[in-house]
C-alpha cells in the first residue's frame, strides 16, 4: 500500500564507504526527486528525474549519483562518504510539469556517517 | 530567484488555542504555494496548496491558509489545535508553469502543543 517507499530507513556507515539508497513509487507518477534534510531540518532538492531522464541537478558533489532504471524507481548512490553527508534523504514523486502538482514523499532515510 | 521565509522557528501553544504559522516568500514570477507537515520520524505530508482562485484555502486536519499576494505571504491557521498537531510545518513554493515541480522550502516551524 505504501505510495513512496525508501530503503533502508536507517543507514550508519563509516567515512569513505560507498552506499546506496533505493526508492520506489506505485502512484503511476512520471517524475521522482531526491531531497536532503540537514540537521537544522532545512530541505533542499538534489535531483529530479522525469521518465528516466535527469531534469534537475542542483549543486551537489559528484560523489552523489542518482540512477533511474524506470519511472517508478530512483536510487541514490553515494561514493566516499563524508561526515557532512549525514542527513535525512527523502525521495518524492509527482506528475510532471506545471509546478502545481502535489509531491508525495517517502519516510526518509537517516544516513549517519561516523 | 525565489526564497521562502518562515518567521518563527518554534511556536508553543496550549491545546484548543488558535494558532498561526507565518510564511513569506519573494519571487520575480508567479508561484504555487504549499504547506507540508512532518510528524516526528516521518516523511512530509501535504497539508494544503494554493494554486489559484479564492485566497482562503482549506486543508486537512482543520488547517486553512489565507494567501495575500500584495504582502507575498501565506500564513497557516487553525482555530483550535490538538496535542496531535505537534509537528514540524514547512511552507514551500514552486514555479508557476515551470517545467518541473521543484519545491523551494522554508526552514520550518515547530508547532509544540502543550496540554
Coordinates of C-alpha atoms in Angstrom, one line a residue:
Chain A
X1 CA 0.0 0.0 0.0
X2 CA 2.9 2.3 0.6
X3 CA 2.9 5.1 -2.0
X4 CA 6.6 6.1 -1.9
X5 CA 8.9 3.7 -0.2
X6 CA 12.6 4.1 0.6
X7 CA 15.1 1.5 1.8
X8 CA 16.8 1.5 4.2
X9 CA 15.2 3.7 6.8
X10 CA 18.4 4.0 8.8
X11 CA 21.9 3.7 7.5
X12 CA 25.0 4.0 9.7
X13 CA 28.4 3.8 7.9
X14 CA 32.0 4.8 8.1
X15 CA 33.7 7.6 6.3
X16 CA 35.0 6.6 2.9
X17 CA 32.4 3.9 2.3
X18 CA 30.1 3.8 -0.7
X19 CA 26.3 3.3 0.0
X20 CA 23.0 3.3 -1.9
X21 CA 19.5 4.3 -1.0
X22 CA 16.6 2.9 -3.0
X23 CA 13.2 4.4 -3.8
X24 CA 10.1 3.1 -5.4
X25 CA 6.7 4.6 -6.0
X26 CA 3.5 2.9 -7.0
X27 CA 1.5 6.0 -7.7
X28 CA 2.0 6.0 -11.5
X29 CA 3.9 9.2 -11.4
X30 CA 6.4 10.0 -14.0
X31 CA 8.7 12.3 -12.0
X32 CA 10.8 11.5 -9.0
X33 CA 13.1 13.5 -6.7
X34 CA 15.7 13.4 -4.1
X35 CA 15.7 16.0 -1.3
X36 CA 18.2 16.4 1.5
X37 CA 17.2 17.5 5.0
X38 CA 20.1 18.7 7.1
X39 CA 20.5 18.7 10.9
X40 CA 18.6 22.0 11.1
X41 CA 15.7 20.4 9.2
X42 CA 16.3 22.5 6.1
X43 CA 15.0 20.7 3.0
X44 CA 16.7 21.2 -0.4
X45 CA 16.2 19.5 -3.7
X46 CA 19.1 17.5 -5.1
X47 CA 17.9 15.7 -8.2
X48 CA 14.8 15.1 -10.3
X49 CA 14.1 12.5 -13.0
X50 CA 11.3 12.5 -15.5
X51 CA 10.8 9.2 -17.3
X52 CA 14.3 8.2 -16.5
X53 CA 15.8 11.5 -17.7
X54 CA 17.6 13.8 -15.4
X55 CA 15.9 17.2 -15.3
X56 CA 17.2 18.8 -12.1
X57 CA 20.7 18.6 -10.9
X58 CA 21.4 21.1 -8.2
X59 CA 24.8 21.9 -6.9
X60 CA 25.6 18.5 -5.5
X61 CA 29.1 16.9 -5.2
X62 CA 29.6 14.4 -8.0
X63 CA 30.1 11.8 -5.3
X64 CA 26.3 11.6 -5.4
X65 CA 25.0 9.8 -8.5
X66 CA 21.3 9.2 -9.0
X67 CA 20.0 6.4 -11.2
X68 CA 16.6 5.8 -12.5
X69 CA 16.1 2.3 -14.1
X70 CA 12.5 3.1 -14.9
X71 CA 10.0 5.8 -14.0
X72 CA 8.9 4.0 -10.8
X73 CA 12.4 3.8 -9.3
X74 CA 15.0 6.3 -8.4
X75 CA 18.1 5.2 -6.5
X76 CA 20.9 7.4 -5.0
X77 CA 24.4 6.1 -4.8
X78 CA 27.0 8.0 -2.7
X79 CA 30.7 7.4 -3.0
X80 CA 33.4 8.1 -0.5
X81 CA 31.0 9.2 2.2
X82 CA 32.0 12.2 4.4
X83 CA 30.8 13.3 7.8
X84 CA 28.9 16.2 6.2
X85 CA 26.8 13.8 4.2
X86 CA 24.9 12.9 7.4
X87 CA 21.3 13.9 6.9
X88 CA 17.9 12.6 6.1
X89 CA 17.3 11.9 2.4
X90 CA 13.8 12.0 1.2
X91 CA 12.5 10.5 -2.1
X92 CA 9.4 12.1 -3.6
X93 CA 7.3 11.6 -6.7
X94 CA 4.7 13.6 -8.7
X95 CA 3.3 14.1 -12.1
X96 CA 5.4 16.2 -14.4
X97 CA 5.3 19.8 -15.1
X98 CA 3.3 23.0 -14.4
X99 CA 4.5 23.4 -10.9
X100 CA 1.1 22.7 -9.4
X101 CA 1.0 19.0 -8.7
X102 CA 1.4 17.5 -5.3
X103 CA 4.6 15.8 -4.5
X104 CA 4.4 12.6 -2.3
X105 CA 7.3 11.9 0.0
X106 CA 8.8 8.8 1.3
X107 CA 9.5 8.2 5.0
X108 CA 13.1 9.3 4.6
X109 CA 16.5 7.6 5.1
X110 CA 18.5 8.8 8.0
X111 CA 22.2 8.5 7.0
X112 CA 24.8 8.8 9.7
X113 CA 28.4 8.8 8.7
X114 CA 30.8 8.1 11.5
Chain B
X1 CA 15.2 33.7 -7.6
X2 CA 12.6 32.6 -5.1
X3 CA 13.1 32.5 -1.4
X4 CA 10.8 31.4 1.4
X5 CA 11.0 32.6 5.0
X6 CA 9.2 31.1 7.9
X7 CA 9.4 33.8 10.6
X8 CA 9.2 31.5 13.7
X9 CA 11.4 28.5 14.3
X10 CA 9.1 27.4 17.1
X11 CA 5.6 28.2 18.2
X12 CA 4.5 26.9 21.6
X13 CA 0.7 26.9 22.1
X14 CA -1.8 25.4 24.5
X15 CA -4.2 22.8 23.4
X16 CA -7.5 24.2 22.0
X17 CA -5.9 27.6 21.4
X18 CA -5.8 29.1 17.9
X19 CA -2.5 29.2 16.0
X20 CA -1.0 31.0 13.1
X21 CA 2.3 29.9 11.4
X22 CA 3.7 32.6 9.3
X23 CA 5.3 32.3 5.9
X24 CA 6.6 34.9 3.5
X25 CA 8.0 34.4 0.0
X26 CA 9.8 36.5 -2.6
X27 CA 9.7 35.7 -6.3
X28 CA 10.0 37.6 -9.5
X29 CA 7.5 35.2 -11.1
X30 CA 4.2 33.7 -10.0
X31 CA 4.4 30.7 -7.8
X32 CA 2.2 28.0 -6.4
X33 CA 2.1 27.7 -2.6
X34 CA 2.2 24.6 -0.4
X35 CA 2.2 23.7 3.3
X36 CA 3.6 20.3 4.3
X37 CA 3.6 18.7 7.7
X38 CA 6.3 16.4 9.1
X39 CA 5.4 14.4 12.2
X40 CA 8.4 13.0 14.2
X41 CA 10.4 10.5 12.2
X42 CA 8.0 10.6 9.3
X43 CA 8.1 11.9 5.8
X44 CA 6.3 15.0 4.6
X45 CA 2.6 15.1 4.1
X46 CA 0.7 17.8 2.1
X47 CA -1.5 19.9 4.3
X48 CA -2.8 22.3 1.7
X49 CA -2.0 24.0 -1.5
X50 CA -2.9 27.3 -3.1
X51 CA -2.9 27.3 -6.9
X52 CA -5.4 30.0 -7.9
X53 CA -8.8 31.3 -7.2
X54 CA -10.1 32.1 -3.7
X55 CA -7.4 33.3 -1.3
X56 CA -8.8 31.2 1.5
X57 CA -7.7 27.6 1.2
X58 CA -8.9 24.8 3.4
X59 CA -6.6 21.8 4.0
X60 CA -6.7 18.6 6.0
X61 CA -7.0 18.3 9.8
X62 CA -8.8 21.7 10.1
X63 CA -6.0 23.8 8.8
X64 CA -6.6 26.7 6.5
X65 CA -4.5 29.3 4.8
X66 CA -5.0 32.8 3.5
X67 CA -2.9 33.9 0.6
X68 CA -2.0 37.6 0.5
X69 CA -0.5 38.4 -2.9
X70 CA 0.3 42.0 -2.1
X71 CA 2.2 41.1 1.0
X72 CA 3.6 37.9 -0.5
X73 CA 2.5 35.9 2.5
X74 CA 0.5 32.7 3.1
X75 CA 0.0 32.1 6.8
X76 CA -1.3 28.8 8.1
X77 CA -4.1 28.9 10.6
X78 CA -6.0 26.6 12.8
X79 CA -8.8 27.8 15.2
X80 CA -8.2 25.1 17.8
X81 CA -5.1 22.9 18.0
X82 CA -4.8 19.4 19.4
X83 CA -1.8 17.7 21.0
X84 CA -1.6 15.5 17.9
X85 CA -0.9 18.7 15.8
X86 CA 2.6 18.8 17.3
X87 CA 4.9 18.6 14.3
X88 CA 7.2 20.5 12.0
X89 CA 5.4 22.6 9.4
X90 CA 7.1 23.6 6.2
X91 CA 5.8 26.1 3.6
X92 CA 7.1 25.8 0.0
X93 CA 6.7 27.4 -3.4
X94 CA 7.1 26.1 -6.9
X95 CA 7.3 27.9 -10.2
X96 CA 4.0 28.7 -12.0
X97 CA 4.1 27.0 -15.3
X98 CA 7.6 25.6 -14.6
X99 CA 9.0 22.7 -16.4
X100 CA 9.5 20.9 -13.1
X101 CA 7.8 20.7 -9.8
X102 CA 10.9 21.7 -7.8
X103 CA 9.8 22.8 -4.4
X104 CA 11.6 25.5 -2.5
X105 CA 11.1 25.1 1.2
X106 CA 11.2 27.4 4.2
X107 CA 13.2 26.5 7.2
X108 CA 10.3 25.0 9.1
X109 CA 8.3 25.9 12.2
X110 CA 8.0 23.5 15.1
X111 CA 4.4 23.7 16.5
X112 CA 4.6 22.5 20.1
X113 CA 1.1 21.9 21.5
X114 CA 1.0 21.8 25.3
X115 CA -1.8 20.4 27.4

